[in-house]
Amino acid sequence: MEQSVTGPPYDLDDLIPELAVHARRTTVLSPTSGCPGVGESSLGGPLLWPADEPWPSCAQRGHHVPPHDRNPAGTVPMVPVVQLFARDVPELPFPEGADVLQLLWCPLIHPDDQAYATLPRLHWRNEAAVLATGVLRDVPAPQQGEYDEEFVPTPCTVSPTAVIEYPNWDLPQGLQQALRPRIEELEARFGMEYTLFACALQNKVGGYPAWNQPPDWPLCARGHRMEHLLSVTAEEDLDMTMGDLGGIYIFVCRRCPELPYAHRYDC
Ligand SMILES: [Zn+2]
Ligand SMILES: [Zn+2]
């Protein structure tokens, strides 16, 4: 059986009852190439950006474009990555007064950054407030050849769908070992790896990061463990490679009022 596009295809609560308490809801975005508008949720689509706010750019020293590690002159405009309206993702909690979430990043490699990838930037906005101000129309874009195409998502509309998923690396270690024989039995029965039938590996909001490497949950400056907010991952049919089919995970601390965020690059 092929993995369903909307998430894990089996109810593991019945098959491995010990997993039930670790189940989490996540909203898979199910992107489809298209022409989303500024007023729509999208991946790589235009953002509802206030006309009186400068479009963000990145001037980090040493950011560069592979394979020849060229350094662009001057600053590089950031690119839209995700925009989500609260009405489309009812399971995503928004801070008070906000109903739009926007993720942008600088599409270059950042060597100083521990994650060695793009440099994400997150905004929570109020749709009505932006519409009242007016929407920025003249959005700058990076020059051809001055960015890593792997990090510029193809414009896609999204069809957010809530699914249940289970942890992989984030399973408590003792439990992971205890469940190993039964997981292997299911892998043999279903003819696929655990991550394919238990985890949502797609672009998604909430749930567990689909770590390829051991988990590396960021802490905020006050030492709180952050929550996984969203994953932007490669999807082959969309021509998004994200550095060899890896993903970029965005985390947020909701215990701190300023909602600090962090990211991890996983390849
Ligand atoms: Zn940069
Ligand atoms: Zn915090």
Coordinates of C-alpha atoms and ligand atoms in Angstrom, one line a residue:
M1 CA 0.0 0.0 0.0
E2 CA 1.3 3.4 -0.9
Q3 CA 1.6 6.0 1.8
S4 CA -1.5 8.2 1.8
V5 CA -0.7 11.8 0.7
T6 CA -2.5 13.1 3.8
G7 CA -0.7 11.1 6.5
P8 CA -0.1 7.8 8.1
P9 CA -2.5 5.2 6.7
Y10 CA -2.9 2.9 9.7
D11 CA -4.4 3.4 13.1
L12 CA -1.5 2.5 15.3
D13 CA -3.4 3.1 18.6
D14 CA -4.9 -0.3 18.0
L15 CA -1.9 -2.0 16.6
I16 CA 0.6 -0.7 19.3
P17 CA -1.5 0.6 22.2
E18 CA 1.6 2.0 24.0
L19 CA 2.0 4.5 21.2
A20 CA -1.4 6.1 21.8
V21 CA -0.3 8.6 24.5
H22 CA 2.5 9.8 22.1
A23 CA 0.1 10.4 19.2
R24 CA -0.1 14.0 18.1
R25 CA -2.3 15.9 15.7
T26 CA -0.5 17.6 12.9
T27 CA -1.8 19.5 9.8
V28 CA -0.3 18.4 6.6
L29 CA -0.3 21.2 4.0
S30 CA -0.6 19.0 0.8
P31 CA 0.8 21.6 -1.6
T32 CA -0.1 21.7 -5.3
S33 CA 1.8 23.8 -7.8
G34 CA -0.3 26.8 -8.7
C35 CA -0.7 30.5 -8.5
P36 CA -1.8 31.4 -5.0
G37 CA -2.8 35.0 -4.3
V38 CA -1.7 37.3 -1.5
G39 CA -5.0 36.6 0.3
E40 CA -4.5 32.8 0.3
S41 CA -2.6 30.3 2.3
S42 CA 0.4 29.1 0.3
L43 CA 3.8 27.6 0.1
G44 CA 6.2 29.9 -1.9
G45 CA 3.3 32.2 -2.8
P46 CA 3.0 36.0 -2.5
L47 CA 2.6 37.4 1.1
L48 CA 0.1 39.7 2.5
W49 CA 2.8 42.3 3.4
P50 CA 2.0 45.7 4.7
A51 CA 2.8 48.5 2.2
D52 CA 4.4 50.6 4.9
E53 CA 6.8 47.9 6.1
P54 CA 10.1 47.4 4.2
W55 CA 10.5 43.9 2.6
P56 CA 13.1 42.1 4.7
S57 CA 16.5 41.4 3.3
C58 CA 19.6 39.6 4.5
A59 CA 23.1 41.0 4.7
Q60 CA 24.8 38.3 6.7
R61 CA 28.5 38.2 6.1
G62 CA 29.7 35.1 4.4
H63 CA 26.3 33.9 3.1
H64 CA 26.9 32.4 -0.2
V65 CA 25.6 30.4 -3.2
P66 CA 26.8 26.9 -3.9
P67 CA 28.5 25.3 -5.7
H68 CA 31.1 27.9 -6.2
D69 CA 30.4 29.7 -2.9
R70 CA 29.9 33.0 -4.6
N71 CA 29.1 35.9 -2.3
P72 CA 26.4 38.2 -3.6
A73 CA 27.2 41.9 -3.4
G74 CA 25.0 43.8 -1.0
T75 CA 21.8 42.6 0.6
V76 CA 19.6 39.8 -0.7
P77 CA 15.8 40.1 -0.5
M78 CA 14.2 37.3 1.4
V79 CA 11.8 35.0 -0.3
P80 CA 8.2 33.9 0.8
V81 CA 8.1 30.4 2.0
V82 CA 4.9 29.8 3.9
Q83 CA 1.8 31.9 4.5
L84 CA -1.1 30.5 6.6
F85 CA -4.4 32.1 7.4
A86 CA -6.0 31.0 10.7
R87 CA -9.2 30.0 8.9
D88 CA -7.3 27.4 6.9
V89 CA -5.4 25.8 9.8
P90 CA -7.9 25.7 12.7
E91 CA -5.6 23.5 14.8
L92 CA -2.8 26.0 14.8
P93 CA -3.0 28.4 17.8
F94 CA -2.4 32.0 16.8
P95 CA -1.3 34.7 19.3
E96 CA -4.1 37.1 20.3
G97 CA -4.9 39.5 17.5
A98 CA -3.1 37.5 14.8
D99 CA -4.6 35.5 12.1
V100 CA -1.8 35.2 9.5
L101 CA 1.5 33.4 9.9
Q102 CA 4.3 34.2 7.5
L103 CA 7.6 32.5 7.0
L104 CA 10.3 34.0 4.8
W105 CA 14.0 33.2 4.5
C106 CA 17.2 34.2 2.9
P107 CA 17.7 31.6 0.2
L108 CA 21.5 31.3 0.6
I109 CA 23.8 29.1 2.7
H110 CA 24.7 30.7 6.0
P111 CA 27.9 29.2 7.4
D112 CA 27.8 31.0 10.8
D113 CA 24.4 29.6 11.4
Q114 CA 24.7 26.3 13.3
A115 CA 22.0 24.8 11.0
Y116 CA 24.1 25.7 8.0
A117 CA 21.1 26.6 5.8
T118 CA 18.7 29.3 5.1
L119 CA 18.0 32.0 7.6
P120 CA 14.2 32.0 8.4
R121 CA 12.1 34.9 9.6
L122 CA 8.7 34.5 11.1
H123 CA 5.8 37.1 11.3
W124 CA 2.4 36.8 13.0
R125 CA 0.0 39.4 11.5
N126 CA -3.5 40.6 11.5
E127 CA -5.2 40.3 8.1
A128 CA -7.6 43.2 8.6
A129 CA -4.8 45.5 9.8
V130 CA -2.7 44.8 6.7
L131 CA -5.6 45.3 4.4
A132 CA -6.3 48.6 6.1
T133 CA -2.7 49.8 5.5
G134 CA -2.6 48.4 2.0
V135 CA -0.6 45.5 0.6
L136 CA 3.0 45.9 -0.6
R137 CA 2.9 45.4 -4.4
D138 CA 6.5 46.0 -5.5
V139 CA 8.2 43.0 -3.8
P140 CA 11.9 42.7 -4.5
A141 CA 13.3 39.3 -5.5
P142 CA 16.8 38.0 -5.5
Q143 CA 18.8 38.3 -8.7
Q144 CA 19.0 35.2 -10.9
G145 CA 22.1 33.2 -9.8
E146 CA 22.4 35.0 -6.5
Y147 CA 20.5 32.4 -4.5
D148 CA 20.3 28.7 -4.0
E149 CA 17.3 27.5 -6.0
E150 CA 16.9 24.6 -3.7
F151 CA 15.7 27.0 -1.1
V152 CA 13.1 28.8 -3.1
P153 CA 9.8 26.8 -3.0
T154 CA 7.7 26.6 -6.1
P155 CA 4.5 28.6 -5.7
C156 CA 1.8 26.2 -4.4
T157 CA -1.7 26.4 -3.1
V158 CA -2.3 24.2 0.0
S159 CA -5.0 21.9 1.2
P160 CA -4.4 21.7 5.0
T161 CA -5.6 18.4 6.5
A162 CA -5.4 17.3 10.1
V163 CA -3.9 13.8 10.7
I164 CA -2.5 11.8 13.6
E165 CA 1.1 10.9 13.7
Y166 CA 3.5 9.2 16.1
P167 CA 7.1 10.0 17.1
N168 CA 10.1 8.2 15.7
W169 CA 13.3 9.5 17.3
D170 CA 11.2 11.4 19.8
L171 CA 9.9 8.1 21.3
P172 CA 11.3 7.6 24.8
Q173 CA 14.4 5.4 24.4
G174 CA 13.2 2.6 26.7
L175 CA 9.9 2.4 24.9
Q176 CA 11.6 2.5 21.5
Q177 CA 13.6 -0.6 22.4
A178 CA 10.7 -2.3 24.0
L179 CA 8.5 -1.8 20.9
R180 CA 11.3 -2.6 18.4
P181 CA 10.2 -6.2 17.7
R182 CA 6.5 -5.2 17.2
I183 CA 7.5 -2.3 15.0
E184 CA 9.7 -4.6 12.9
E185 CA 6.8 -7.1 12.6
L186 CA 4.5 -4.3 11.3
E187 CA 7.2 -3.1 8.9
A188 CA 7.4 -6.6 7.4
R189 CA 3.6 -6.8 7.3
F190 CA 3.1 -3.4 5.6
G191 CA 6.2 -3.7 3.5
M192 CA 7.4 -0.2 4.5
E193 CA 9.4 1.6 7.1
Y194 CA 7.9 2.7 10.4
T195 CA 8.4 6.4 9.4
L196 CA 6.2 5.9 6.3
F197 CA 3.2 4.4 8.2
A198 CA 3.6 6.3 11.5
C199 CA 4.9 9.7 10.7
A200 CA 3.8 12.7 8.6
L201 CA 6.9 13.4 6.5
Q202 CA 5.4 16.2 4.5
N203 CA 5.2 20.0 4.8
K204 CA 3.1 20.4 8.0
V205 CA 2.1 22.4 11.0
G206 CA 2.5 21.0 14.5
G207 CA 3.2 17.4 15.3
Y208 CA 6.7 16.0 15.5
P209 CA 9.6 17.1 13.3
A210 CA 10.4 14.2 11.0
W211 CA 14.0 14.1 12.2
N212 CA 16.4 12.2 9.9
Q213 CA 19.1 12.8 12.6
P214 CA 18.8 12.6 16.3
P215 CA 16.4 15.2 17.7
D216 CA 17.8 18.6 18.5
W217 CA 15.0 20.5 20.1
P218 CA 15.9 24.2 20.5
L219 CA 15.6 26.0 23.8
C220 CA 14.6 29.7 24.0
A221 CA 16.8 32.2 25.8
R222 CA 15.0 31.5 29.0
G223 CA 15.6 27.8 28.7
H224 CA 12.1 26.6 27.7
R225 CA 12.0 23.7 25.2
M226 CA 10.4 25.1 22.1
E227 CA 7.4 23.6 20.3
H228 CA 7.6 22.4 16.7
L229 CA 5.7 25.0 14.7
L230 CA 6.1 23.9 11.1
S231 CA 8.2 21.8 8.8
V232 CA 9.2 22.8 5.3
T233 CA 10.4 19.7 3.6
A234 CA 11.3 18.5 0.2
E235 CA 8.5 17.1 -1.9
E236 CA 9.9 15.4 -5.0
D237 CA 7.0 16.0 -7.2
L238 CA 7.1 19.7 -6.5
D239 CA 10.8 19.9 -7.5
M240 CA 11.7 21.1 -4.0
T241 CA 14.9 19.4 -3.0
M242 CA 15.9 21.3 0.2
G243 CA 19.5 20.2 0.1
D244 CA 19.1 16.5 -0.7
L245 CA 15.6 15.9 0.5
G246 CA 16.0 17.3 3.9
G247 CA 13.8 19.7 5.8
I248 CA 13.8 22.9 7.7
Y249 CA 11.9 22.8 11.0
I250 CA 10.7 26.0 12.7
F251 CA 10.1 26.1 16.4
V252 CA 8.5 28.6 18.7
C253 CA 8.3 29.2 22.4
R254 CA 4.8 30.0 23.4
R255 CA 5.7 30.4 27.1
C256 CA 7.6 33.6 26.3
P257 CA 5.3 36.5 25.3
E258 CA 7.5 37.7 22.4
L259 CA 7.2 34.2 20.8
P260 CA 10.9 33.6 20.1
Y261 CA 11.6 31.1 17.3
A262 CA 14.4 29.0 16.1
H263 CA 15.1 26.6 13.3
R264 CA 16.9 23.4 12.6
Y265 CA 18.1 22.1 9.2
D266 CA 17.9 18.4 8.8
C267 CA 19.3 16.5 5.9
Ligands
ZN1 ZN 21.4 35.5 4.0
ZN2 ZN 10.6 30.7 26.3

